[in-house]
CSV table of C-alpha atoms in Angstrom, one decimal:
chain,number,residue,atom,x,y,z
L,1,MET,CA,138.0,51.7,-16.4
L,2,THR,CA,135.4,53.5,-14.2
L,3,ARG,CA,132.5,51.5,-13.1
L,4,ARG,CA,129.1,53.1,-13.0
L,5,ARG,CA,127.3,53.1,-9.7
L,6,LYS,CA,124.1,51.1,-9.8
L,7,GLN,CA,120.9,53.0,-9.3
L,8,PRO,CA,118.7,51.8,-6.4
L,9,ARG,CA,115.9,49.6,-7.4
L,10,TYR,CA,113.3,51.5,-5.3
L,11,PRO,CA,112.2,55.0,-6.1
L,12,THR,CA,113.4,57.9,-4.1
L,13,MET,CA,110.6,59.1,-1.6
L,14,GLU,CA,109.9,62.8,-1.4
L,15,TYR,CA,110.2,64.0,2.2
L,16,ARG,CA,107.0,65.1,3.8
L,17,PRO,CA,106.8,66.5,7.3
L,18,TYR,CA,104.5,64.9,9.8
L,19,GLU,CA,101.1,66.7,9.7
L,20,GLY,CA,99.5,65.4,12.8
L,21,ARG,CA,101.4,67.5,15.3
L,22,ARG,CA,100.8,70.7,13.2
L,23,SER,CA,97.1,70.0,13.1
L,24,GLY,CA,97.0,69.3,16.9
L,25,SER,CA,98.9,72.5,17.5
L,26,LEU,CA,96.3,74.4,15.5
L,27,TRP,CA,93.5,73.0,17.6
L,28,LEU,CA,95.3,73.9,20.8
L,29,ARG,CA,95.8,77.5,19.6
L,30,LEU,CA,92.1,77.7,18.7
L,31,LEU,CA,91.1,76.3,22.1
L,32,ALA,CA,93.4,78.8,23.9
L,33,ALA,CA,92.0,81.7,21.9
L,34,LEU,CA,88.4,80.6,22.7
L,35,LEU,CA,89.3,80.4,26.4
L,36,VAL,CA,90.9,83.8,26.4
L,37,LEU,CA,87.9,85.2,24.6
L,38,GLY,CA,85.5,83.6,27.1
L,39,ALA,CA,87.5,85.0,30.0
L,40,LEU,CA,87.4,88.5,28.5
L,41,CYS,CA,83.7,88.3,28.0
L,42,PHE,CA,83.1,86.9,31.5
L,43,GLY,CA,85.3,89.7,32.9
L,44,ALA,CA,83.4,92.4,31.0
L,45,LEU,CA,80.0,91.0,32.3
L,46,GLU,CA,81.4,90.8,35.8
L,47,GLY,CA,82.3,94.4,35.5
L,48,VAL,CA,78.7,95.3,34.5
L,49,VAL,CA,77.4,93.3,37.5
L,50,LEU,CA,79.8,95.1,39.9
L,51,ALA,CA,79.1,98.5,38.5
L,52,GLY,CA,75.4,98.0,38.8
L,53,GLY,CA,75.4,96.6,42.3
L,54,ARG,CA,75.2,99.8,44.3
L,55,THR,CA,72.6,101.9,46.0
L,56,SER,CA,71.4,104.8,43.9
L,57,VAL,CA,68.3,106.5,45.3
L,58,VAL,CA,66.9,109.7,43.7
L,59,SER,CA,65.9,112.4,46.1
L,60,GLY,CA,63.6,115.4,45.8
L,61,GLU,CA,60.5,115.4,43.7
L,62,ASN,CA,61.6,112.2,42.0
L,63,ALA,CA,62.1,110.3,45.2
L,64,PRO,CA,60.6,106.8,45.1
L,65,GLU,CA,56.9,106.3,45.8
L,66,VAL,CA,56.8,102.5,45.4
L,67,MET,CA,59.3,100.0,46.7
L,68,VAL,CA,59.7,96.6,44.9
L,69,ILE,CA,61.5,93.8,46.8
L,70,PHE,CA,62.6,90.9,44.7
L,71,GLY,CA,62.2,87.4,46.1
L,72,CYS,CA,64.8,84.7,46.9
L,73,LYS,CA,64.8,81.2,48.3
L,74,VAL,CA,62.5,80.5,51.2
L,75,GLU,CA,63.7,77.8,53.7
L,76,ALA,CA,61.6,75.6,56.0
L,77,TRP,CA,62.4,78.0,58.8
L,78,GLY,CA,61.8,81.3,56.9
L,79,PRO,CA,63.6,83.5,54.5
L,80,SER,CA,67.1,82.4,53.3
L,81,ILE,CA,70.1,84.5,54.3
L,82,LEU,CA,70.1,86.3,51.0
L,83,LEU,CA,66.3,87.1,51.2
L,84,GLN,CA,66.7,88.2,54.8
L,85,ASP,CA,69.5,90.6,53.7
L,86,ARG,CA,67.1,92.1,51.2
L,87,LEU,CA,64.3,92.4,53.7
L,88,ASP,CA,66.5,94.0,56.5
L,89,THR,CA,67.8,96.5,54.0
L,90,ALA,CA,64.2,97.4,53.0
L,91,LEU,CA,63.2,97.7,56.6
L,92,SER,CA,66.1,100.1,57.3
L,93,TYR,CA,64.9,102.3,54.4
L,94,LEU,CA,61.2,102.1,55.4
L,95,GLU,CA,62.1,103.4,58.9
L,96,ASP,CA,62.8,106.8,57.3
L,97,HIS,CA,60.2,106.5,54.5
L,98,PRO,CA,57.2,104.7,56.0
L,99,GLU,CA,54.8,106.1,53.4
L,100,LEU,CA,56.0,103.9,50.5
L,101,THR,CA,53.8,101.3,48.9
L,102,VAL,CA,55.7,98.0,49.0
L,103,VAL,CA,55.5,95.3,46.4
L,104,VAL,CA,56.9,91.9,47.4
L,105,SER,CA,57.5,89.7,44.3
L,106,GLY,CA,58.2,86.0,44.2
L,107,GLY,CA,56.2,82.8,43.7
L,108,GLN,CA,56.5,79.4,45.3
L,109,GLY,CA,59.1,76.9,44.1
L,110,PRO,CA,58.6,73.1,44.4
L,111,ASP,CA,61.0,73.0,47.4
L,112,GLU,CA,59.6,76.1,49.2
L,113,PRO,CA,57.0,75.8,52.0
L,114,MET,CA,55.2,79.0,50.9
L,115,SER,CA,55.5,81.7,48.2
L,116,GLU,CA,58.4,84.1,48.5
L,117,ALA,CA,55.9,87.0,48.5
L,118,GLN,CA,54.0,85.6,51.5
L,119,CYS,CA,57.2,85.0,53.4
L,120,MET,CA,58.3,88.5,52.7
L,121,TYR,CA,54.9,89.8,53.8
L,122,ASP,CA,55.1,87.9,57.0
L,123,TYR,CA,58.6,89.1,57.8
L,124,LEU,CA,57.9,92.7,57.1
L,125,THR,CA,54.6,92.8,59.1
L,126,ALA,CA,56.3,91.0,62.0
L,127,HIS,CA,58.8,93.9,62.0
L,128,GLY,CA,56.2,96.6,62.1
L,129,VAL,CA,55.3,97.4,58.5
L,130,ASP,CA,51.6,98.0,58.0
L,131,GLY,CA,50.2,95.1,56.0
L,132,GLU,CA,47.8,97.5,54.2
L,133,GLN,CA,50.7,99.0,52.3
L,134,ILE,CA,52.1,95.7,51.0
L,135,VAL,CA,51.0,94.2,47.7
L,136,LEU,CA,51.9,90.6,46.9
L,137,GLU,CA,53.0,89.4,43.5
L,138,ASP,CA,53.1,85.6,44.1
L,139,ARG,CA,53.2,84.1,40.5
L,140,SER,CA,56.7,84.6,39.3
L,141,SER,CA,59.4,82.0,39.2
L,142,ASN,CA,62.4,84.0,37.9
L,143,THR,CA,63.6,87.6,37.6
L,144,TRP,CA,62.0,88.3,34.3
L,145,GLU,CA,58.6,87.1,35.6
L,146,ASN,CA,59.2,89.2,38.8
L,147,VAL,CA,59.5,92.3,36.5
L,148,ARG,CA,56.6,91.4,34.1
L,149,TYR,CA,54.1,90.5,36.8
L,150,THR,CA,55.0,93.5,38.9
L,151,ARG,CA,54.5,95.7,35.9
L,152,GLU,CA,51.0,94.1,35.5
L,153,LEU,CA,50.1,95.2,39.0
L,154,PHE,CA,50.9,98.8,38.0
L,155,ARG,CA,48.9,98.6,34.7
L,156,SER,CA,45.9,96.9,36.4
L,157,GLY,CA,45.7,99.6,39.1
L,158,GLU,CA,46.3,97.2,41.9
L,159,VAL,CA,49.4,99.3,42.6
L,160,GLU,CA,48.9,103.0,42.0
L,161,ASP,CA,50.9,103.8,38.9
L,162,SER,CA,54.0,105.7,39.8
L,163,GLU,CA,56.8,107.3,37.8
L,164,THR,CA,59.3,106.7,40.7
L,165,VAL,CA,60.2,103.3,41.9
L,166,LEU,CA,62.8,101.8,44.2
L,167,LEU,CA,64.1,98.3,43.3
L,168,VAL,CA,65.5,96.3,46.2
L,169,SER,CA,67.7,93.2,45.9
L,170,ASN,CA,71.3,92.0,46.7
L,171,GLY,CA,73.9,94.0,44.9
L,172,PHE,CA,74.9,91.3,42.4
L,173,HIS,CA,71.3,91.1,41.2
L,174,LEU,CA,70.6,94.8,40.5
L,175,ALA,CA,72.3,95.2,37.1
L,176,ARG,CA,70.1,92.5,35.6
L,177,ILE,CA,67.0,93.8,37.3
L,178,ARG,CA,67.6,97.3,36.0
L,179,MET,CA,68.1,96.0,32.5
L,180,LEU,CA,64.9,94.0,32.5
L,181,TRP,CA,62.9,96.7,34.2
L,182,ASP,CA,63.9,99.2,31.5
L,183,ARG,CA,63.0,96.6,28.9
L,184,ALA,CA,59.5,95.9,30.3
L,185,TRP,CA,58.5,99.5,31.0
L,186,ASP,CA,57.1,101.3,28.0
L,187,GLY,CA,57.2,104.8,29.4
L,188,THR,CA,59.5,107.2,31.2
L,189,GLN,CA,60.2,106.3,34.8
L,190,THR,CA,62.7,107.3,37.5
L,191,VAL,CA,64.2,104.1,38.9
L,192,SER,CA,66.3,104.0,42.1
L,193,THR,CA,68.1,100.9,43.4
L,194,LEU,CA,68.8,99.8,46.9
L,195,ALA,CA,71.6,97.3,47.2
L,196,ALA,CA,71.4,94.7,50.0
L,197,PRO,CA,74.6,93.1,51.2
L,198,CYS,CA,75.4,89.4,50.8
L,199,SER,CA,76.2,88.4,54.4
L,200,HIS,CA,76.7,84.7,53.5
L,201,LEU,CA,80.2,84.4,52.0
L,202,PRO,CA,79.7,81.1,50.1
L,203,SER,CA,76.5,82.5,48.5
L,204,ARG,CA,78.2,85.7,47.6
L,205,LEU,CA,81.0,83.9,45.8
L,206,LYS,CA,78.5,81.6,44.0
L,207,MET,CA,76.3,84.4,42.9
L,208,TYR,CA,79.1,86.6,41.6
L,209,ILE,CA,80.2,83.6,39.4
L,210,ARG,CA,76.6,82.8,38.3
L,211,GLU,CA,75.3,86.3,37.7
L,212,PRO,CA,77.4,87.3,34.7
L,213,LEU,CA,76.1,84.2,32.9
L,214,ALA,CA,72.5,85.0,34.0
L,215,LEU,CA,73.0,88.5,32.7
L,216,ALA,CA,74.0,87.3,29.3
L,217,LYS,CA,71.1,84.9,29.2
L,218,SER,CA,68.6,87.5,30.2
L,219,PHE,CA,70.0,90.0,27.7
L,220,LEU,CA,69.5,87.5,24.9
L,221,PHE,CA,66.4,85.6,25.8
L,222,ASP,CA,64.2,87.5,28.3
L,223,ARG,CA,61.9,89.4,26.1
């Protein structure tokens, strides 16, 4: 006689795989995708910064008539290294083009002994530039204000309105300046750029990391 096997008293449990690891893996993939996307965006912006950071001066009848030098940090002893790079580059150009009107643009920060415009004026005149050809814009506290307040000098007649300008700054800064200048200017204008070097290596590395982010910020919010 065959005995029947007794059925277990507890119900059979349906197998379900552990969900926690799968969920964690999904978040890791999403995070990795975001990091890759962020790196690609940063790389594209860095490419724009590098491409725009070069000297491009129009010659002939559209040669610049007004030079605009953008300010940078002023130290207790005078212009910072980056600002001195901009000023020395401007002086080299002015040696061959002494007739240009020069606008120096930059206000005074809380940790600066004077306005950036005044510091630039003092440096340029100490190196032989006629103070009568320099106009100070000393209200701005960032690049967008540099552009806006300088444009007001043109519109008010304090600087003779010109269709040809030369924008001077360190190379990393020029792509953003050019973008904002085109945004602020409501007419046709021939814009040249003069790229100053970055002779201080730590500042150069810092700025080429910072500037792509600043470019994105200015594109979205400086209007």
